[in-house]
Amino acid sequence: MPAHHLVVGGGPVGRHVASILIERGERVVIGSRSGRNTGVQGATYIPLDAADAEALTRAADGAGGLFSTANPGNYTVWEKQWPPMATALLAAAERTGAVYAMTGNLYPYGPVDGPMREGMPDAARDHKGVLRARIWADALAAHRAGRIRAFEVRGSDYVGGGEGHVSRVLPAALGGRSVRMLGRVDEPHTWTDVQDVARLLVAAFDDPGAHGRVWHVPSNPPRTQSGIINELLDAAGRPRVGVKGTSPALLKTLGVVSPLLREVSQLSYQLTRPYILDASAAEQRFGIAPTDWADVLRRTLRAAGTEAKPSP
């Protein structure tokens, strides 16, 4: 009987994790609030409330891996939705013995003065970064106490699958309209492919010696925000458009009337200075290189409903 795994979350990362596991002959259940089939051939889909520890435990019973890829999309609900989800996921991992494979982000580090490397302290002071750091700290404490086996994978802003800052403005750019990005558009920034997040999650799951720590997702060399929009338009054979930034001061002002922009403004440091991810430790341990950039561009365009022009 092939191994059974539970993937919590039906977004791009969860779909890629499920596909990798299924391709090697393992059984995968994808649980999401809707239980909607998102197109992964061979997966079983179930409706699942990630904040319900009992439901999670039942779904993960007998599973080798509990892959947490869910994420409340709107920053304004994080403080309400993340704590019960994290508690329930941790409880399910402890009750079932499944390896807890966590999809994290770079928020716990807070503002940094150089490339972000594995092993850096979690020093965030904004409430979203503190929240994400606490979720990992709780899991790590349980791991060190021998109650669970856990690790966390952290990547930068997503590309390749219809999520993140780029996907938010890409349809307008493809339609020939100027776009406005958050922060500066001329600073180098790491972009992480959702497929590479999934590849690292599975690789670290397979390696018991890799548990109990944070790993960074191997990612392509940094691009500026204007640069990645231009590359996507070039790949699609569309004319380039204006790409403007948004200052932290303007974000803060807009945040007076918009709760979402108020939350976004707290993270403006990520897009107003170089924001570079160093994943050399993961690359060396797992032998994983970032997905070819041309393929990343093609899949980012496809997620936006546009195909890249044929290569000459």
XYZ file of C-alpha atoms in Angstrom:
312
model
C 0.000 0.000 0.000
C 1.567 3.375 -1.013
C 2.132 6.042 1.618
C -0.745 8.368 2.453
C -0.313 12.108 2.985
C -2.581 15.003 3.898
C -2.077 18.330 2.142
C -3.912 21.170 3.874
C -4.676 23.897 1.363
C -5.580 23.685 -2.314
C -3.543 26.629 -3.600
C -0.562 26.510 -5.981
C 1.939 25.172 -3.439
C -0.449 22.497 -2.195
C -1.260 21.405 -5.730
C 2.422 21.046 -6.614
C 3.144 19.087 -3.421
C 0.283 16.730 -4.203
C 1.422 16.275 -7.810
C 4.999 15.421 -6.778
C 3.827 12.843 -4.261
C 1.286 11.278 -6.622
C 3.823 11.048 -9.454
C 5.972 8.814 -7.275
C 3.054 6.528 -6.485
C 1.827 7.852 -3.150
C -1.738 8.602 -2.084
C -2.694 12.198 -1.332
C -5.726 13.784 0.283
C -6.115 17.521 -0.289
C -8.192 19.236 2.365
C -9.536 22.756 1.948
C -12.491 24.683 3.274
C -14.458 24.139 0.061
C -13.165 20.673 -0.782
C -13.182 21.788 -4.418
C -11.298 19.739 -6.989
C -8.464 21.946 -8.242
C -7.271 19.618 -10.957
C -4.593 17.400 -9.416
C -5.095 14.041 -11.114
C -5.196 11.169 -8.626
C -5.766 13.287 -5.508
C -8.726 12.830 -3.179
C -10.418 16.079 -2.196
C -12.250 16.665 1.067
C -13.808 19.704 2.764
C -11.681 20.479 5.809
C -11.591 23.234 8.389
C -7.911 23.736 9.201
C -8.844 25.193 12.596
C -10.700 22.011 13.627
C -8.191 19.774 15.419
C -10.565 16.811 15.509
C -11.273 16.977 11.772
C -7.582 17.411 10.996
C -6.686 14.445 13.184
C -9.210 12.227 11.442
C -7.974 13.301 8.008
C -4.306 12.812 8.959
C -4.794 9.473 10.694
C -2.216 7.082 9.265
C -0.593 9.804 7.140
C 3.157 9.954 6.706
C 3.137 13.684 6.065
C 0.946 16.574 7.135
C 1.786 19.306 4.622
C 0.510 22.701 5.745
C 0.199 24.957 2.700
C -2.939 26.897 3.681
C -2.782 30.614 4.316
C -5.533 33.112 5.174
C -5.184 35.459 2.244
C -6.270 38.731 3.816
C -3.818 40.205 6.314
C -6.689 41.717 8.293
C -7.862 38.253 9.420
C -4.470 36.764 10.307
C -4.686 37.467 14.038
C -8.116 35.832 14.154
C -7.552 32.852 11.867
C -3.897 31.848 12.204
C -3.700 31.007 15.940
C -6.510 28.398 15.922
C -5.184 26.934 12.659
C -1.668 26.634 14.040
C -2.940 25.063 17.255
C -5.069 22.553 15.369
C -2.293 21.593 12.955
C 0.157 21.106 15.795
C -2.348 18.962 17.686
C -3.051 16.813 14.627
C 0.664 16.261 14.028
C 1.176 15.207 17.647
C -1.832 12.894 17.732
C -1.100 11.143 14.435
C 2.692 11.116 14.291
C 2.669 12.582 10.774
C 5.685 14.712 9.879
C 4.569 18.350 10.098
C 5.840 20.043 6.922
C 5.205 23.765 7.311
C 5.075 26.382 4.577
C 6.281 29.638 6.077
C 7.496 33.003 4.815
C 10.216 35.565 5.513
C 8.138 37.846 7.755
C 9.635 36.495 11.020
C 13.030 38.018 10.163
C 11.724 41.578 10.031
C 13.862 44.266 8.342
C 17.349 43.052 7.449
C 20.546 44.717 6.218
C 21.731 41.918 3.931
C 20.730 38.612 2.387
C 18.491 36.425 4.555
C 20.212 33.170 5.480
C 18.994 30.085 7.316
C 19.820 30.372 10.995
C 19.193 34.107 11.276
C 17.176 35.083 14.352
C 13.474 35.793 14.028
C 13.522 39.467 14.987
C 10.307 40.902 13.514
C 8.419 43.513 15.505
C 5.314 43.945 13.347
C 2.440 41.767 14.503
C 2.314 39.581 11.362
C 6.004 38.767 11.581
C 5.746 38.128 15.328
C 2.736 35.862 14.721
C 4.495 33.785 12.085
C 7.611 33.539 14.246
C 5.534 32.300 17.182
C 3.874 29.614 15.044
C 7.280 28.234 14.082
C 8.669 28.604 17.614
C 5.788 26.547 19.023
C 6.328 23.793 16.458
C 10.085 23.803 17.016
C 9.606 23.515 20.783
C 7.322 20.514 20.270
C 9.870 18.979 17.904
C 12.721 19.424 20.370
C 10.556 17.926 23.127
C 10.052 14.829 20.976
C 6.307 15.363 20.639
C 6.344 15.866 16.850
C 8.673 15.922 13.855
C 8.551 19.277 12.093
C 10.373 21.652 9.780
C 9.522 24.916 8.024
C 10.228 26.028 4.466
C 10.459 29.775 3.789
C 10.324 31.512 0.423
C 10.008 35.067 -0.814
C 7.133 36.547 -2.846
C 5.541 33.914 -5.029
C 5.594 33.664 -8.806
C 4.675 30.812 -11.107
C 1.167 30.212 -9.899
C -1.219 33.145 -9.653
C -0.347 34.472 -6.179
C 1.574 37.476 -4.888
C 2.382 41.067 -5.855
C 3.198 40.267 -9.478
C -0.011 38.359 -10.169
C -2.027 41.197 -8.641
C -0.987 43.653 -11.363
C -0.104 41.345 -14.251
C -3.553 41.260 -15.920
C -3.567 45.052 -16.195
C -0.028 45.096 -17.603
C -0.939 42.433 -20.147
C -3.877 44.629 -21.121
C -1.507 47.494 -21.920
C -2.186 49.567 -18.812
C 0.397 51.113 -16.503
C 0.595 49.427 -13.125
C 1.426 50.508 -9.609
C 3.459 48.198 -7.388
C 4.034 48.436 -3.654
C 7.240 50.145 -2.532
C 10.140 50.882 -4.886
C 10.268 49.235 -8.282
C 14.046 49.558 -8.786
C 15.369 47.524 -5.825
C 16.552 43.907 -6.241
C 14.008 41.462 -4.867
C 13.913 37.671 -4.682
C 10.939 35.938 -6.296
C 10.227 32.329 -5.327
C 8.557 29.841 -7.647
C 5.628 28.010 -6.030
C 6.841 24.804 -7.672
C 10.213 25.141 -5.943
C 8.474 25.619 -2.582
C 6.757 22.266 -3.139
C 9.962 20.571 -4.274
C 11.749 21.644 -1.100
C 8.841 20.632 1.140
C 8.939 17.099 -0.250
C 12.746 16.885 -0.207
C 12.940 17.966 3.435
C 10.096 15.618 4.359
C 12.082 12.731 2.872
C 15.192 13.588 4.932
C 14.695 12.986 8.681
C 18.011 14.707 9.367
C 16.580 17.890 7.872
C 13.736 18.118 10.384
C 13.772 20.538 13.287
C 14.913 23.637 11.410
C 14.059 26.254 8.790
C 15.053 25.842 5.142
C 15.025 28.537 2.451
C 13.611 27.775 -0.967
C 16.194 27.854 -3.777
C 15.159 30.853 -5.866
C 16.375 32.548 -9.032
C 18.611 35.654 -8.907
C 16.776 38.791 -7.733
C 14.832 40.973 -10.145
C 13.426 44.435 -9.560
C 9.662 44.799 -9.633
C 9.783 46.733 -12.880
C 12.216 44.185 -14.297
C 9.996 41.168 -13.689
C 6.956 42.903 -15.177
C 9.000 43.801 -18.268
C 10.286 40.225 -18.588
C 6.766 38.835 -18.374
C 5.500 41.238 -21.027
C 8.454 40.400 -23.276
C 7.780 36.683 -22.840
C 4.139 37.228 -23.790
C 5.053 39.348 -26.798
C 3.236 42.360 -25.344
C 4.475 45.963 -25.233
C 6.045 47.170 -22.042
C 4.056 49.495 -19.791
C 4.828 51.997 -17.080
C 5.579 50.489 -13.682
C 5.245 52.908 -10.781
C 5.945 52.463 -7.078
C 4.062 53.415 -3.946
C 5.914 55.149 -1.118
C 5.611 53.944 2.491
C 4.238 57.380 3.391
C 1.435 57.052 0.843
C 0.659 53.521 2.013
C 0.453 54.757 5.584
C -1.872 57.570 4.562
C -4.117 55.224 2.585
C -4.102 52.877 5.552
C -6.114 55.419 7.526
C -9.178 54.433 5.487
C -8.164 50.945 4.331
C -7.480 48.251 6.967
C -5.787 46.074 4.347
C -3.391 48.808 3.232
C -2.713 49.584 6.888
C -1.466 46.003 7.242
C 0.474 46.168 3.986
C 2.218 49.377 5.050
C 3.767 47.532 8.018
C 5.610 45.313 5.537
C 6.729 48.098 3.210
C 10.366 47.523 4.264
C 10.298 44.368 2.119
C 9.837 46.433 -1.033
C 11.790 49.612 -0.330
C 15.276 48.098 0.042
C 17.079 45.058 -1.382
C 15.216 41.937 -0.231
C 17.357 38.948 -1.092
C 17.032 35.319 -0.061
C 20.089 33.114 0.402
C 19.135 29.436 0.030
C 22.632 27.999 -0.357
C 22.201 25.639 2.618
C 19.140 23.996 1.063
C 20.740 23.880 -2.372
C 23.765 22.080 -0.991
C 21.903 19.616 1.211
C 19.153 18.626 -1.210
C 20.820 19.284 -4.552
C 17.895 21.479 -5.619
C 18.425 24.318 -8.077
C 15.752 26.909 -8.882
C 13.416 26.124 -11.748
C 14.544 27.610 -15.066
C 13.450 31.240 -15.129
C 11.881 30.997 -18.583
C 9.603 28.243 -17.268
C 8.708 30.361 -14.243
C 7.694 33.186 -16.560
C 5.612 30.827 -18.729
C 3.689 29.444 -15.763
C 3.167 32.910 -14.267
C 1.658 34.041 -17.550
C -0.458 30.895 -17.833
C -1.880 31.492 -14.360
C -2.920 34.933 -15.610
C -4.650 33.372 -18.623
C -1.946 34.187 -21.182
C 0.504 31.938 -22.994
C 4.126 32.884 -23.610
C 5.055 33.433 -27.235
C 6.902 30.516 -28.892
C 10.665 30.574 -28.596
C 12.420 31.556 -31.869
